[in-house]
XYZ file of N, CA and C in Angstrom:
594
model
N 0.609 -1.121 0.047
C 0.198 0.390 -0.471
C 1.492 1.141 0.376
N 0.520 2.179 -0.812
C 2.002 3.201 -0.959
C 1.058 4.113 0.442
N 1.927 4.803 0.919
C 2.224 5.721 2.175
C 1.416 6.847 1.477
N 1.056 7.363 2.760
C 0.097 8.632 2.225
C 0.955 9.830 2.887
N 0.952 10.991 0.938
C 2.123 11.782 1.132
C 2.131 12.248 2.347
N 0.636 12.878 2.720
C 0.902 13.806 3.600
C 1.712 13.454 4.799
N 1.703 12.005 5.356
C 2.606 11.543 6.451
C 3.845 10.518 5.986
N 4.019 11.075 4.945
C 5.391 10.628 5.171
C 6.646 10.808 5.779
N 7.842 10.691 5.939
C 8.528 10.521 6.944
C 9.253 11.991 6.103
N 9.965 12.883 7.737
C 10.469 14.376 6.848
C 9.572 14.930 6.961
N 7.926 15.024 7.098
C 7.362 15.679 7.019
C 5.887 16.076 7.989
N 7.210 16.942 8.876
C 6.356 16.446 10.256
C 4.392 17.482 10.053
N 3.578 16.953 10.945
C 2.403 17.140 10.443
C 1.778 17.040 12.160
N 0.700 17.695 12.165
C 0.185 18.432 13.957
C -1.883 18.064 12.734
N -2.870 17.281 13.535
C -3.315 17.122 12.906
C -4.727 17.229 14.267
N -5.417 17.516 13.343
C -6.925 18.227 14.532
C -8.593 18.047 13.339
N -8.849 17.409 15.373
C -10.471 17.028 14.071
C -11.668 18.075 15.552
N -12.665 17.958 14.694
C -13.543 19.048 15.673
C -14.781 18.680 14.460
N -15.860 19.169 15.452
C -16.915 19.206 15.128
C -17.405 20.501 14.353
N -18.428 20.674 13.360
C -19.050 21.775 12.966
C -19.690 22.562 13.938
N -20.216 23.712 14.347
C -20.809 24.064 15.001
C -22.490 23.471 14.981
N -22.875 23.255 15.600
C -24.198 23.057 16.182
C -25.263 24.192 15.106
N -25.934 22.616 14.351
C -27.191 23.347 12.810
C -26.362 23.659 12.226
N -25.152 23.419 11.244
C -24.407 24.009 10.381
C -24.586 23.381 9.321
N -24.723 22.088 9.966
C -25.061 20.833 8.634
C -24.104 20.594 7.646
N -22.972 21.021 8.771
C -21.552 20.125 8.303
C -21.172 19.404 8.710
N -19.760 18.521 7.420
C -19.454 17.750 8.169
C -18.090 17.669 9.538
N -18.053 16.958 9.966
C -16.481 17.118 10.863
C -15.563 17.184 10.328
N -14.832 18.336 10.786
C -13.713 19.177 10.255
C -12.310 18.876 10.844
N -11.504 18.439 9.808
C -10.421 17.818 9.656
C -9.205 18.776 9.097
N -8.113 19.343 9.847
C -7.138 20.228 9.676
C -6.071 19.623 9.877
N -4.849 19.681 9.241
C -3.602 18.720 8.917
C -2.726 19.884 8.937
N -1.814 20.277 9.151
C -1.239 20.760 9.193
C 0.232 20.408 8.404
N 0.868 20.949 7.813
C 1.642 20.793 7.520
C 3.741 21.637 7.236
N 4.320 21.247 7.754
C 5.837 21.832 7.463
C 6.312 22.372 5.808
N 5.487 21.442 5.628
C 5.982 21.768 3.701
C 5.195 22.490 2.799
N 3.446 22.872 3.488
C 3.280 23.765 2.836
C 3.437 25.259 3.705
N 4.109 26.212 2.420
C 4.358 27.616 3.090
C 3.458 28.387 2.950
N 2.708 28.472 1.911
C 1.622 29.739 2.140
C -0.144 29.431 1.776
N -0.099 28.350 1.018
C -1.556 27.895 0.554
C -1.656 27.234 1.697
N -3.217 27.233 1.297
C -4.777 26.371 1.859
C -5.393 26.050 1.205
N -5.972 24.730 0.940
C -6.545 24.111 0.877
C -8.106 23.323 1.146
N -8.780 23.009 0.748
C -9.462 21.863 1.337
C -10.563 21.226 0.844
N -10.913 20.317 0.778
C -11.942 19.255 0.132
C -12.515 18.073 0.881
N -13.247 17.347 0.649
C -14.536 16.477 1.440
C -14.065 14.864 1.152
N -13.741 14.602 2.490
C -13.238 13.606 1.978
C -14.238 12.403 3.056
N -15.107 11.928 2.236
C -16.095 11.256 3.340
C -17.340 11.907 3.880
N -17.037 11.732 5.178
C -18.399 12.774 5.534
C -17.427 13.517 6.802
N -16.282 13.959 6.040
C -15.332 15.332 6.973
C -15.493 15.942 5.664
N -14.772 17.966 5.868
C -14.128 18.348 5.541
C -12.462 18.280 6.174
N -11.770 18.413 5.046
C -10.359 18.412 5.297
C -9.934 19.703 4.873
N -9.168 20.254 6.241
C -8.506 21.536 5.381
C -7.075 21.310 6.157
N -6.288 21.841 4.451
C -4.608 21.628 4.650
C -3.846 23.424 4.774
N -3.115 23.148 5.379
C -3.390 24.963 6.649
C -1.129 24.707 6.546
N 0.151 25.824 6.835
C 0.803 25.104 6.725
C 0.801 25.278 8.200
N 2.058 25.062 8.434
C 2.278 24.642 10.279
C 2.887 25.729 10.847
N 2.493 26.411 10.482
C 3.431 28.065 11.009
C 2.303 29.265 11.184
N 1.529 28.419 11.077
C -0.427 29.453 11.212
C -0.552 28.592 12.414
N -0.850 29.904 13.259
C -1.552 30.138 14.596
C -3.014 29.853 14.695
N -3.409 29.959 15.536
C -5.017 28.736 15.796
C -5.764 30.285 15.397
N -6.049 31.099 15.661
C -7.034 32.785 15.427
C -6.816 32.054 13.402
N -5.004 32.199 13.246
C -5.355 31.967 11.333
C -5.650 30.844 10.856
N -5.972 29.504 11.545
C -5.933 28.042 11.500
C -8.118 28.856 11.909
N -8.397 29.035 12.767
C -10.143 29.365 12.337
C -10.177 29.829 11.369
N -9.890 31.653 11.130
C -10.129 32.111 10.195
C -10.057 31.610 8.832
N -9.518 31.034 8.499
C -8.996 30.204 6.780
C -10.090 28.634 7.166
N -9.851 28.121 8.424
C -10.572 26.670 8.329
C -12.231 27.605 7.440
N -12.954 28.478 8.163
C -13.782 29.711 7.851
C -13.838 29.824 6.524
N -12.945 30.467 5.717
C -13.198 30.426 4.711
C -13.064 28.980 4.065
N -12.437 29.039 4.014
C -12.041 27.099 3.140
C -13.765 26.689 2.948
N -13.822 26.512 4.286
C -15.456 26.235 4.260
C -16.743 26.666 3.453
N -16.406 28.277 3.324
C -17.123 28.514 2.501
C -17.188 29.009 1.247
N -15.648 28.824 0.476
C -15.780 28.170 -0.288
C -15.846 27.330 -1.141
N -15.828 25.703 -0.379
C -16.485 24.657 -0.853
C -18.069 25.100 -1.066
N -18.429 25.748 -0.161
C -19.904 25.563 0.208
C -20.463 26.354 -1.014
N -19.957 27.209 -1.473
C -20.121 27.897 -3.004
C -19.492 27.935 -4.049
N -18.907 26.526 -4.180
C -19.029 25.510 -5.478
C -19.756 24.845 -5.164
N -20.371 24.008 -4.233
C -21.047 22.839 -3.873
C -22.264 23.272 -4.726
N -22.527 25.087 -4.552
C -24.132 25.237 -5.012
C -24.253 26.300 -6.418
N -23.069 25.710 -6.990
C -22.810 26.077 -8.471
C -23.729 25.642 -8.861
N -24.116 24.319 -8.775
C -25.397 23.321 -9.151
C -27.019 24.421 -8.413
N -27.930 24.717 -9.417
C -28.774 25.823 -9.128
C -29.666 24.752 -8.610
N -30.517 24.962 -7.825
C -31.454 24.411 -7.243
C -32.859 25.002 -7.679
N -33.701 23.730 -8.432
C -35.050 24.194 -9.294
C -36.114 24.531 -8.372
N -37.456 25.126 -8.644
C -37.868 26.074 -7.616
C -38.808 24.815 -6.917
N -38.516 23.315 -7.303
C -39.402 22.249 -6.219
C -38.114 21.733 -5.314
N -37.254 21.674 -5.202
C -35.869 21.742 -4.902
C -36.247 22.672 -3.896
N -35.833 23.975 -3.762
C -36.260 25.270 -2.961
C -37.509 25.229 -2.197
N -38.506 24.595 -3.300
C -40.006 23.954 -2.163
C -39.350 23.447 -0.940
N -38.569 22.058 -1.260
C -38.996 21.187 -0.439
C -37.851 21.953 0.611
N -36.824 21.965 0.127
C -35.934 23.085 1.444
C -36.634 23.822 1.919
N -37.648 25.047 1.643
C -38.353 25.464 2.591
C -38.715 24.613 3.506
N -39.573 24.117 2.964
C -40.810 23.037 3.659
C -39.487 22.051 5.093
N -38.478 21.496 4.920
C -37.142 21.261 5.894
C -37.230 22.278 7.325
N -36.982 23.534 6.791
C -36.131 24.106 7.375
C -37.586 24.719 8.050
N -39.071 24.733 7.827
C -39.307 25.056 8.532
C -40.214 24.087 9.653
N -40.158 23.185 9.275
C -40.178 21.676 10.046
C -39.022 21.762 10.927
N -37.925 22.165 11.069
C -36.770 22.404 12.260
C -36.668 23.393 12.627
N -37.052 25.115 11.852
C -36.971 25.519 13.360
C -38.137 26.152 13.407
N -39.506 26.036 12.687
C -40.347 26.582 12.932
C -41.295 25.119 13.691
N -41.061 23.829 13.064
C -42.126 23.082 14.078
C -42.911 22.652 12.714
N -43.361 23.179 11.602
C -44.548 23.108 10.563
C -44.480 23.810 10.236
N -44.698 25.241 11.018
C -46.089 26.208 11.324
C -46.104 27.053 10.038
N -44.455 27.159 8.889
C -44.526 28.141 8.385
C -44.918 27.310 6.728
N -45.869 27.727 6.634
C -46.446 26.858 5.056
C -45.920 27.637 4.243
N -45.251 27.981 3.154
C -45.356 28.719 2.053
C -46.612 28.286 1.400
N -47.704 28.926 0.312
C -47.866 28.174 -0.905
C -46.805 27.969 -2.629
N -46.264 28.128 -2.098
C -45.153 28.587 -4.018
C -43.960 29.249 -3.047
N -42.428 28.795 -3.417
C -41.637 29.467 -3.020
C -39.974 28.990 -5.010
N -40.706 30.096 -5.072
C -39.108 30.147 -6.303
C -38.456 31.142 -6.097
N -37.921 31.133 -6.983
C -36.674 32.112 -7.938
C -37.308 33.231 -8.763
N -36.348 34.154 -8.494
C -36.815 35.522 -9.945
C -35.815 36.312 -10.152
N -36.296 37.047 -11.123
C -34.948 37.801 -11.380
C -34.665 38.888 -11.583
N -36.640 39.329 -11.002
C -37.023 41.138 -11.152
C -36.453 41.489 -10.185
N -35.913 40.825 -8.896
C -35.400 41.651 -7.598
C -34.044 42.182 -7.237
N -34.186 43.224 -7.181
C -32.083 43.497 -8.096
C -31.806 44.279 -6.509
N -32.637 44.910 -5.469
C -32.529 45.320 -4.160
C -32.801 44.906 -3.032
N -33.429 43.778 -3.491
C -34.080 42.585 -2.103
C -33.484 40.993 -2.556
N -32.880 40.561 -1.353
C -32.629 39.391 -1.572
C -33.783 38.032 -1.364
N -34.512 38.239 -0.429
C -35.933 37.975 -1.015
C -36.952 38.645 -0.650
N -38.577 38.097 -1.100
C -39.581 38.554 -0.351
C -41.130 37.522 -0.217
N -41.875 38.052 0.411
C -42.911 37.151 1.452
C -44.321 38.096 0.928
N -45.688 37.301 0.019
C -46.338 37.970 0.399
C -47.387 36.901 1.104
N -46.982 37.300 2.716
C -48.594 36.149 3.371
C -49.183 35.695 3.055
N -50.948 36.748 2.811
C -51.438 36.829 1.819
C -51.715 35.215 1.224
N -50.974 35.187 0.212
C -51.231 34.272 -1.025
C -50.068 33.762 -0.449
N -48.734 33.203 0.283
C -48.252 32.487 0.933
C -46.972 31.841 0.085
N -46.441 33.277 -0.932
C -45.757 32.728 -1.350
C -44.668 33.838 -0.920
N -43.134 32.682 -1.169
C -42.140 33.560 -1.589
C -41.143 33.008 -2.989
N -40.406 34.422 -2.994
C -40.032 34.723 -3.845
C -38.677 34.963 -3.326
N -37.257 34.128 -3.854
C -35.977 34.749 -4.198
C -35.048 35.197 -4.665
N -34.228 36.263 -5.034
C -33.108 37.084 -5.678
C -32.925 35.538 -6.516
N -32.323 35.462 -7.856
C -31.481 34.639 -8.161
C -29.870 34.935 -7.801
N -30.041 36.882 -8.066
C -28.866 36.121 -7.232
C -28.105 35.935 -6.049
N -28.818 35.292 -5.465
C -28.127 34.232 -4.252
C -27.590 33.115 -4.988
N -28.531 32.278 -5.944
C -27.276 31.573 -7.116
C -26.378 31.118 -6.697
N -26.019 30.130 -5.649
C -24.501 30.038 -5.642
C -23.690 30.777 -4.419
N -24.532 31.530 -3.965
C -23.912 31.518 -2.681
C -24.020 30.462 -1.234
N -23.007 30.858 -0.616
C -23.174 29.428 0.985
C -24.400 28.791 0.576
N -24.534 28.017 0.574
C -26.379 27.337 1.798
C -26.749 27.738 2.421
N -25.414 27.921 3.510
C -26.128 28.504 4.791
C -26.653 30.153 4.638
N -26.387 31.255 3.618
C -26.776 32.090 3.051
C -28.431 31.553 2.588
N -28.228 31.292 1.385
C -29.779 30.777 0.963
C -30.379 30.779 2.326
N -30.619 29.690 2.890
C -31.236 29.175 4.226
C -31.317 30.538 5.154
N -30.411 31.121 5.208
C -31.131 31.992 6.811
C -32.169 32.718 5.089
N -32.520 33.278 4.159
C -32.886 34.036 3.139
C -34.147 33.568 3.768
N -34.318 31.837 3.495
C -35.252 31.329 3.272
C -36.524 31.804 4.585
N -35.647 31.157 5.969
C -35.924 31.063 6.565
C -35.994 32.809 7.129
N -35.974 33.636 7.227
C -36.900 34.987 7.147
C -37.811 35.210 6.661
N -38.040 34.830 4.842
C -39.184 35.222 4.256
C -40.347 33.567 5.795
N -40.331 32.589 5.485
C -41.162 31.259 6.524
C -41.567 32.396 7.465
N -40.414 32.958 7.912
C -40.763 33.842 9.475
C -42.035 34.721 9.010
N -41.714 35.351 7.614
C -42.606 36.210 7.638
C -44.159 35.601 7.949
N -44.246 34.678 7.379
C -45.835 33.755 7.105
C -46.303 33.374 8.233
N -45.441 33.776 9.390
C -45.764 33.374 11.302
C -45.683 35.084 12.132
N -45.301 36.011 10.752
C -45.040 37.221 11.856
C -44.180 38.651 10.378
N -45.345 39.430 10.121
C -45.121 40.261 8.927
C -44.466 41.117 9.841
N -43.995 41.721 8.995
C -42.780 43.338 9.249
C -41.677 42.609 10.087
N -40.834 43.919 10.896
C -40.271 43.481 11.546
C -39.325 43.567 12.929
N -40.587 43.726 13.597
C -41.079 44.202 14.805
C -40.443 42.847 15.861
N -40.137 43.031 17.145
C -39.338 42.422 17.975
C -39.653 40.844 17.985
N -41.387 40.368 17.335
C -41.970 39.060 17.002
C -40.578 38.834 16.648
N -40.780 38.904 15.298
C -40.290 38.524 14.038
C -38.846 37.954 14.767
N -37.545 38.979 15.007
C -36.458 38.690 14.561
C -36.333 37.497 15.783
N -37.117 37.841 17.258
C -37.196 36.455 17.972
C -36.978 34.908 17.629
N -38.843 35.135 16.642
C -38.245 33.409 15.491
C -36.610 33.510 15.018
N -36.486 34.190 14.035
C -35.146 34.198 13.842
C -34.033 34.152 14.427
N -34.075 34.111 15.666
C -32.770 33.615 16.306
C -33.062 31.646 16.601
N -34.137 31.450 15.827
C -34.014 29.942 16.138
C -32.474 29.145 14.900
N -32.627 30.036 14.252
C -31.542 29.712 12.710
C -30.377 30.231 13.938
N -29.358 29.248 13.436
C -28.264 29.525 14.753
C -27.237 30.318 13.950
N -26.899 30.766 12.633
C -26.317 31.379 11.063
C -26.416 32.368 10.723
N -27.849 33.218 11.865
C -28.113 34.570 11.418
C -27.295 35.507 10.998
N -26.208 35.414 12.326
C -25.970 37.077 12.608
C -24.348 37.233 11.523
N -24.220 35.520 10.887
C -23.042 35.192 10.389
C -23.774 34.726 8.579
N -25.008 34.607 8.203
C -25.273 35.031 7.096
C -25.652 36.480 6.353
N -26.148 36.886 7.943
C -25.978 38.564 7.630
C -24.999 39.616 6.983
N -23.982 38.840 8.123
C -22.848 39.775 7.606
C -22.218 39.356 6.234
N -22.396 37.773 5.996
C -21.796 37.749 4.518
C -23.398 38.597 3.145
N -24.298 39.112 3.739
C -24.769 39.909 2.711
C -24.149 40.609 2.679
N -24.107 41.573 4.048
C -24.034 43.294 3.960
C -21.970 43.007 3.111
N -21.752 42.411 3.580
C -20.107 42.374 2.866
C -20.866 42.238 1.130
N -21.640 40.729 -0.095
C -21.553 41.384 -1.308
C -21.954 42.864 -1.466
N -22.827 43.028 -0.560
C -23.563 44.734 -0.720
C -22.695 45.816 -0.796
N -21.752 45.542 -0.026
C -20.574 46.515 0.486
C -19.676 46.464 -1.132
N -19.617 45.184 -1.524
C -18.676 45.047 -2.324
C -19.297 45.895 -3.599
N -20.523 45.165 -3.582
C -21.505 45.736 -4.889
C -21.524 47.510 -5.090
N -20.902 48.446 -4.030
C -21.044 49.400 -3.594
C -19.844 49.987 -3.777
N -18.597 49.677 -3.909
C -17.175 49.889 -4.268
C -16.639 50.504 -5.166
N -15.972 51.340 -5.641
C -15.489 51.771 -6.844
C -14.978 50.869 -7.857
N -15.242 50.798 -9.005
C -14.758 49.495 -9.649
C -13.870 50.108 -10.678
N -12.801 49.665 -10.419
C -11.489 49.953 -11.549
C -11.624 50.189 -12.781
N -11.057 50.871 -13.703
C -11.223 49.783 -15.363
C -10.052 49.116 -15.357
N -10.225 48.486 -16.444
C -9.599 46.958 -16.727
C -8.386 47.427 -16.926
N -7.023 46.831 -16.675
C -6.626 47.316 -16.719
C -5.776 46.074 -18.819
N -5.467 47.510 -18.999
C -5.035 46.904 -20.990
C -4.095 46.567 -20.802
N -3.541 46.178 -21.817
C -2.909 44.906 -22.886
C -1.923 46.184 -23.268
N -0.650 46.081 -22.999
C 0.314 47.183 -23.471
C 0.986 46.292 -24.709
């Protein structure tokens, strides 16, 4: 059996495995440190776990930051496959069961291309939820947050204290909101003209 290239003699390495945040739906995370790895960080799925490869010299804080970055990148890659409206409806039903005991039941959930200033919208009287096509390809937890947000509107219209208390059930609310705020901020940055080849 060939030797594992990450565990060869002369390649000191430390490996740690941790469980993901509860409710994240992610697999266990294994961080492998390598003295041969100087600058690059990479990650991949291996069975039921995520493996993140980092340089041995990284601090614990850098490790945590890079694990988070790489999990988001993997999720975005996996989300490149666009969910259809049927899958989106099924996902909304699962989220309603998970966070609202199944009380939020939309009549329709679908992608739309005419929402460029909002991530999602809900019409409680019709029981309809619409998500902006701009969410397609974003990390799964971000799409789930927008779905949970719109599902909560089926139970509590408006954005009062009762509405925000409902959203506390979703454990990645703050992270997803931060991600979306970052996307909006990047869109507002001045765009530099593309460099021309001389």
